[in-house]
Tab-separated table of C-alpha atoms in Angstrom:
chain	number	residue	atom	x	y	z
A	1	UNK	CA	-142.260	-14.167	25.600
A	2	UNK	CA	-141.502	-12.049	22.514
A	3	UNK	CA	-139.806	-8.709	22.431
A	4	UNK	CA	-139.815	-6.117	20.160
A	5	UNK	CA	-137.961	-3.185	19.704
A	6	UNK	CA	-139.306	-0.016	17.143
A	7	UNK	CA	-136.848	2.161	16.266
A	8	UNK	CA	-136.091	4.049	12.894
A	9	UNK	CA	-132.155	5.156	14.054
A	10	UNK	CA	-129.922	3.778	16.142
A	11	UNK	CA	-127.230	6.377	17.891
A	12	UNK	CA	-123.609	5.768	19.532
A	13	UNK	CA	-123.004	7.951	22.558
A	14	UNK	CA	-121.541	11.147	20.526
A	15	UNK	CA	-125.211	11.182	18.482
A	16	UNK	CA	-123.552	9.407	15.537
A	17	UNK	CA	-126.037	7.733	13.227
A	18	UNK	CA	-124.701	3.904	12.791
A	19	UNK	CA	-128.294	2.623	11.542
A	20	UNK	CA	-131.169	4.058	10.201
A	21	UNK	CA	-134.201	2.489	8.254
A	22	UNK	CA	-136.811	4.038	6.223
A	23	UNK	CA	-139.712	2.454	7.691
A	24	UNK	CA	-140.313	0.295	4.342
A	25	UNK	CA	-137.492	-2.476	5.329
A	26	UNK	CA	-134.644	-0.583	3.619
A	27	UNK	CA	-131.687	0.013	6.602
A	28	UNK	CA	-128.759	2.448	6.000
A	29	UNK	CA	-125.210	1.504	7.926
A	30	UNK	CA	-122.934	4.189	8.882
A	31	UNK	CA	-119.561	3.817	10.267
A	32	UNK	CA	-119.652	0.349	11.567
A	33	UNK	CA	-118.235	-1.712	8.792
A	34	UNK	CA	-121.196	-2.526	7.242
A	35	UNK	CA	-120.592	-2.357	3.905
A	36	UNK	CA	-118.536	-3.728	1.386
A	37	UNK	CA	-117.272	-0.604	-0.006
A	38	UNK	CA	-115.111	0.589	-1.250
A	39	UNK	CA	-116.569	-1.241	-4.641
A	40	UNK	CA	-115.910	-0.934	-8.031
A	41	UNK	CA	-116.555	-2.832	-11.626
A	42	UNK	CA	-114.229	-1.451	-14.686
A	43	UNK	CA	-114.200	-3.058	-18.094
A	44	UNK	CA	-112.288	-2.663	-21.765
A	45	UNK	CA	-114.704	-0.907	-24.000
A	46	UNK	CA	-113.221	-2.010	-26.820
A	47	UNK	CA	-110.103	-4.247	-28.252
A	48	UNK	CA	-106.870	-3.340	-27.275
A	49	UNK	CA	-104.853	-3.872	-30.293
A	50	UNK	CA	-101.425	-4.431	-31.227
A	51	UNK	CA	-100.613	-6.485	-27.952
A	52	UNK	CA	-96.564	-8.183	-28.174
A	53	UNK	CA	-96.731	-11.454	-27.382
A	54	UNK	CA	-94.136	-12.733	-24.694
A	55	UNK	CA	-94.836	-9.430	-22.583
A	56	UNK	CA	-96.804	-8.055	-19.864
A	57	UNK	CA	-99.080	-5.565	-20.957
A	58	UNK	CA	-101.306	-3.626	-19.042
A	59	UNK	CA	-104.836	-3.596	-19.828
A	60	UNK	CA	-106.628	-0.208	-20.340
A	61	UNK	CA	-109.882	-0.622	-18.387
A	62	UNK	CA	-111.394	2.724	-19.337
A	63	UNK	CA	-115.369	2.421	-19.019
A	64	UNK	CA	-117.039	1.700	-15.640
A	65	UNK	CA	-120.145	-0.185	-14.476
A	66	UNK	CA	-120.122	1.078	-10.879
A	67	UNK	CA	-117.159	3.083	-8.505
A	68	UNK	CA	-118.662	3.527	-4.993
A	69	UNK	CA	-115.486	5.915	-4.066
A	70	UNK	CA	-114.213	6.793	-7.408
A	71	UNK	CA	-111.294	5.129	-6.722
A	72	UNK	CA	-111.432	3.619	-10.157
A	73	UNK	CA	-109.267	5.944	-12.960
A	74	UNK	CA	-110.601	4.638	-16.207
A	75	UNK	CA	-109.429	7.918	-18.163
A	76	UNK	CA	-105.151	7.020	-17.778
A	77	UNK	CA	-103.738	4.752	-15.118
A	78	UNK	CA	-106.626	2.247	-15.690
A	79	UNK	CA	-106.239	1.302	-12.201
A	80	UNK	CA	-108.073	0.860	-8.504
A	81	UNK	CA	-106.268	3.153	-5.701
A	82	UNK	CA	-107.327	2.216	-2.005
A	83	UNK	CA	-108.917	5.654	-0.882
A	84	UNK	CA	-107.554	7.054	2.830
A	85	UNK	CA	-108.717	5.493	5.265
A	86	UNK	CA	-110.384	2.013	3.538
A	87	UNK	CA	-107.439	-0.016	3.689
A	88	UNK	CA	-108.298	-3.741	4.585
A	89	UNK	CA	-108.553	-7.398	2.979
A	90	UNK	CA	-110.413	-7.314	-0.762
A	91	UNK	CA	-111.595	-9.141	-3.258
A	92	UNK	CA	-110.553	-8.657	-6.441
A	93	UNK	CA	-111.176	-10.846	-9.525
A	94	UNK	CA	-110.462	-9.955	-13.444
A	95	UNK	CA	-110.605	-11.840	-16.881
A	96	UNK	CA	-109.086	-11.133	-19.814
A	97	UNK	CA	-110.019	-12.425	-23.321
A	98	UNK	CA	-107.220	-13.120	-25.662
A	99	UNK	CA	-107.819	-13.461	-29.535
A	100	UNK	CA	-105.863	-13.216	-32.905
A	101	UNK	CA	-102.123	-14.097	-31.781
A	102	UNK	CA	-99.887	-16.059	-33.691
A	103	UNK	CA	-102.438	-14.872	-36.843
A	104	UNK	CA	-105.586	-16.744	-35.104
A	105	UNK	CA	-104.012	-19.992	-35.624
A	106	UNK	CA	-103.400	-20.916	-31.720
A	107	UNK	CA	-101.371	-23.844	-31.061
A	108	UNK	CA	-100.842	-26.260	-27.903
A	109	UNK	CA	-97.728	-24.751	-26.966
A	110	UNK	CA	-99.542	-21.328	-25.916
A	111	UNK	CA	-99.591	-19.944	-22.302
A	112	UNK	CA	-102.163	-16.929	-21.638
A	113	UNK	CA	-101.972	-15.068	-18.497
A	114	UNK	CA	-104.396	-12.840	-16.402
A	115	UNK	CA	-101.664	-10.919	-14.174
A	116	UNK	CA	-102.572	-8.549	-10.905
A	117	UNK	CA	-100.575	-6.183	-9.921
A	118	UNK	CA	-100.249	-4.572	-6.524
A	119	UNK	CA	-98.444	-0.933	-6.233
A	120	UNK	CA	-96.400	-1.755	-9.881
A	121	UNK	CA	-95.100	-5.234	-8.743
A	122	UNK	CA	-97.109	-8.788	-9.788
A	123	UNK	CA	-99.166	-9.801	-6.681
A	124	UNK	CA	-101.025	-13.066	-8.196
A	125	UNK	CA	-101.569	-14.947	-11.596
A	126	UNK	CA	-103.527	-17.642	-13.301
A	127	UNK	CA	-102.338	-19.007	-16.508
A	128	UNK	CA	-103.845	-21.590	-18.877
A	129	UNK	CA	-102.014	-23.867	-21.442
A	130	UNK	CA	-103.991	-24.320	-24.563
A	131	UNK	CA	-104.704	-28.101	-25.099
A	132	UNK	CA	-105.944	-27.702	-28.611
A	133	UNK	CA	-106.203	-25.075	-31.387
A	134	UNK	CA	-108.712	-22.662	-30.209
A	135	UNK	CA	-109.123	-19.189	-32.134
A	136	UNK	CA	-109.538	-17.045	-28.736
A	137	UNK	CA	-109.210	-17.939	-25.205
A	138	UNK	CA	-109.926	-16.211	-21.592
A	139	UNK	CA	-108.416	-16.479	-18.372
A	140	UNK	CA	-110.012	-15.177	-15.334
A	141	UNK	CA	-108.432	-14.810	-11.539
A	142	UNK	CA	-109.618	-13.886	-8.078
A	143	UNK	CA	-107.798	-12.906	-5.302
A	144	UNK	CA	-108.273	-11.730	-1.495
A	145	UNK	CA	-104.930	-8.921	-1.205
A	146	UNK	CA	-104.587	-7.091	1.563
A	147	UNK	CA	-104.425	-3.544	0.768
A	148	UNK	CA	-103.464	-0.300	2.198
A	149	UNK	CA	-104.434	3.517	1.650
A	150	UNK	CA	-103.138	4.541	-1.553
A	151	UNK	CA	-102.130	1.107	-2.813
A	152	UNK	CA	-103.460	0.387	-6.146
A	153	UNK	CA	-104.613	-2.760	-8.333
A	154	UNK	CA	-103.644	-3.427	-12.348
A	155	UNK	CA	-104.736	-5.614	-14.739
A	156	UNK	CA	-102.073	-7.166	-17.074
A	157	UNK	CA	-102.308	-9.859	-19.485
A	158	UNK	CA	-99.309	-12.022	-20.920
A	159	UNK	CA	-99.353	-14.031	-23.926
A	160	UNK	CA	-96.787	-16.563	-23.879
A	161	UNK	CA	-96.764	-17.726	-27.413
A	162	UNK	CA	-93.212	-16.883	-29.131
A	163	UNK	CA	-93.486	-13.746	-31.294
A	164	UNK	CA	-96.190	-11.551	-33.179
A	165	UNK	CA	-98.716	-9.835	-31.771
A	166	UNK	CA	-102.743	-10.352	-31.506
A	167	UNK	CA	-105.488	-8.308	-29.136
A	168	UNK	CA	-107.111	-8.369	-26.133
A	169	UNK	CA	-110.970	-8.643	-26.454
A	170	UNK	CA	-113.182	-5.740	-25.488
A	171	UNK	CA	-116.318	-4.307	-25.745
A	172	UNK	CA	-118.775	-7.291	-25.025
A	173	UNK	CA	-117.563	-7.167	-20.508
A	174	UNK	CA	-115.199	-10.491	-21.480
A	175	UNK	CA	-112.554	-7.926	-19.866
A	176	UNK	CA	-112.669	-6.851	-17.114
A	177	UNK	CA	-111.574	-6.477	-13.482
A	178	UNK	CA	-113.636	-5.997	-10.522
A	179	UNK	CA	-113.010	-5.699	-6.603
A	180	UNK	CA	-114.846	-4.627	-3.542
A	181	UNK	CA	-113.757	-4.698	0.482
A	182	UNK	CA	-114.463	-7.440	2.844
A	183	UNK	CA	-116.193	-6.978	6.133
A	184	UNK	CA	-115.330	-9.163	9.165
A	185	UNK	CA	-112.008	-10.170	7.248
């Protein structure tokens, strides 16, 4: 026996929507956790310049390809605050693309870091040790942090490679950091 049910909203008791469909196969969810927003997708537009080896430096994600909340600020704190009310488990994941330390001549003792950082304070790394003379290298890093209204997400990147100073790629997306909230997590 087959059933079928036709319906083009579905209703709790107080008349709120929590599905609706257009008819064509497209369905809308509303307030049941159906969607994994808060999302966002920030990038470096162009090279950020004049990076110190040895230190932490945050990285100045200031163009967007999508904010679902605008929760992204990609004008000054380059950084993803949890709006009120959306705090739960995330995914975040960044890369950053180092190039030009040490005068473009890299060496095997190098160390290049992608750093998050939760509310000011580092929250998870991945680091790669050059094997052989490269001239540029990325790092990329993913994460599931569990967040809470109003705490907010960095990007940092650390070249460990004695003194000098070299750049962090931008302008082509090889920098970037990107995040959205998990459902049923």
């Amino acid at each position: 026996m087959t059933s079928i049910l036709k319906t083009n909203t579905i209703q709790d008791l107080s008349s709120t929507v929590l599905l609706e469909t257009n008819g064509s196969g497209t369905i809308t969810t509303n307030n049941i956790g159906g969607q994994n927003t808060p999302a966002f997708s920030a990038y470096l537009s162009a090279d950020q310049s004049s990076v110190s080896a040895g230190s932490y430096t945050k990285v100045n994600l200031n163009a967007e390809d999508f904010d679902t909340d605008s929760a992204f600020d990609s004008s000054s704190n380059y950084r993803f605050t949890v709006p009120s009310g959306k705090g739960g488990k995330y995914l975040i994941t960044g890369a950053v693309e180092f190039n030009d330390f040490n005068g473009g001549s890299y060496s095997t003792k190098d160390l290049y870091s992608a750093v998050l950082y939760k509310n000011g304070s580092l929250a998870k790394m991945n680091t790669i040790h050059i094997a052989a003379a490269v001239n540029g290298t990325g790092v990329s890093l993913c994460a599931i942090l569990d967040l809470s209204a109003s705490d907010y997400i960095e990007l940092y990147a650390l070249a460990d490679v004695g003194a000098g100073t070299g750049k962090i790629n931008g302008g082509d997306q090889t920098t970037w950091l990107m995040g959205n909230k998990l459902i049923g997590a």
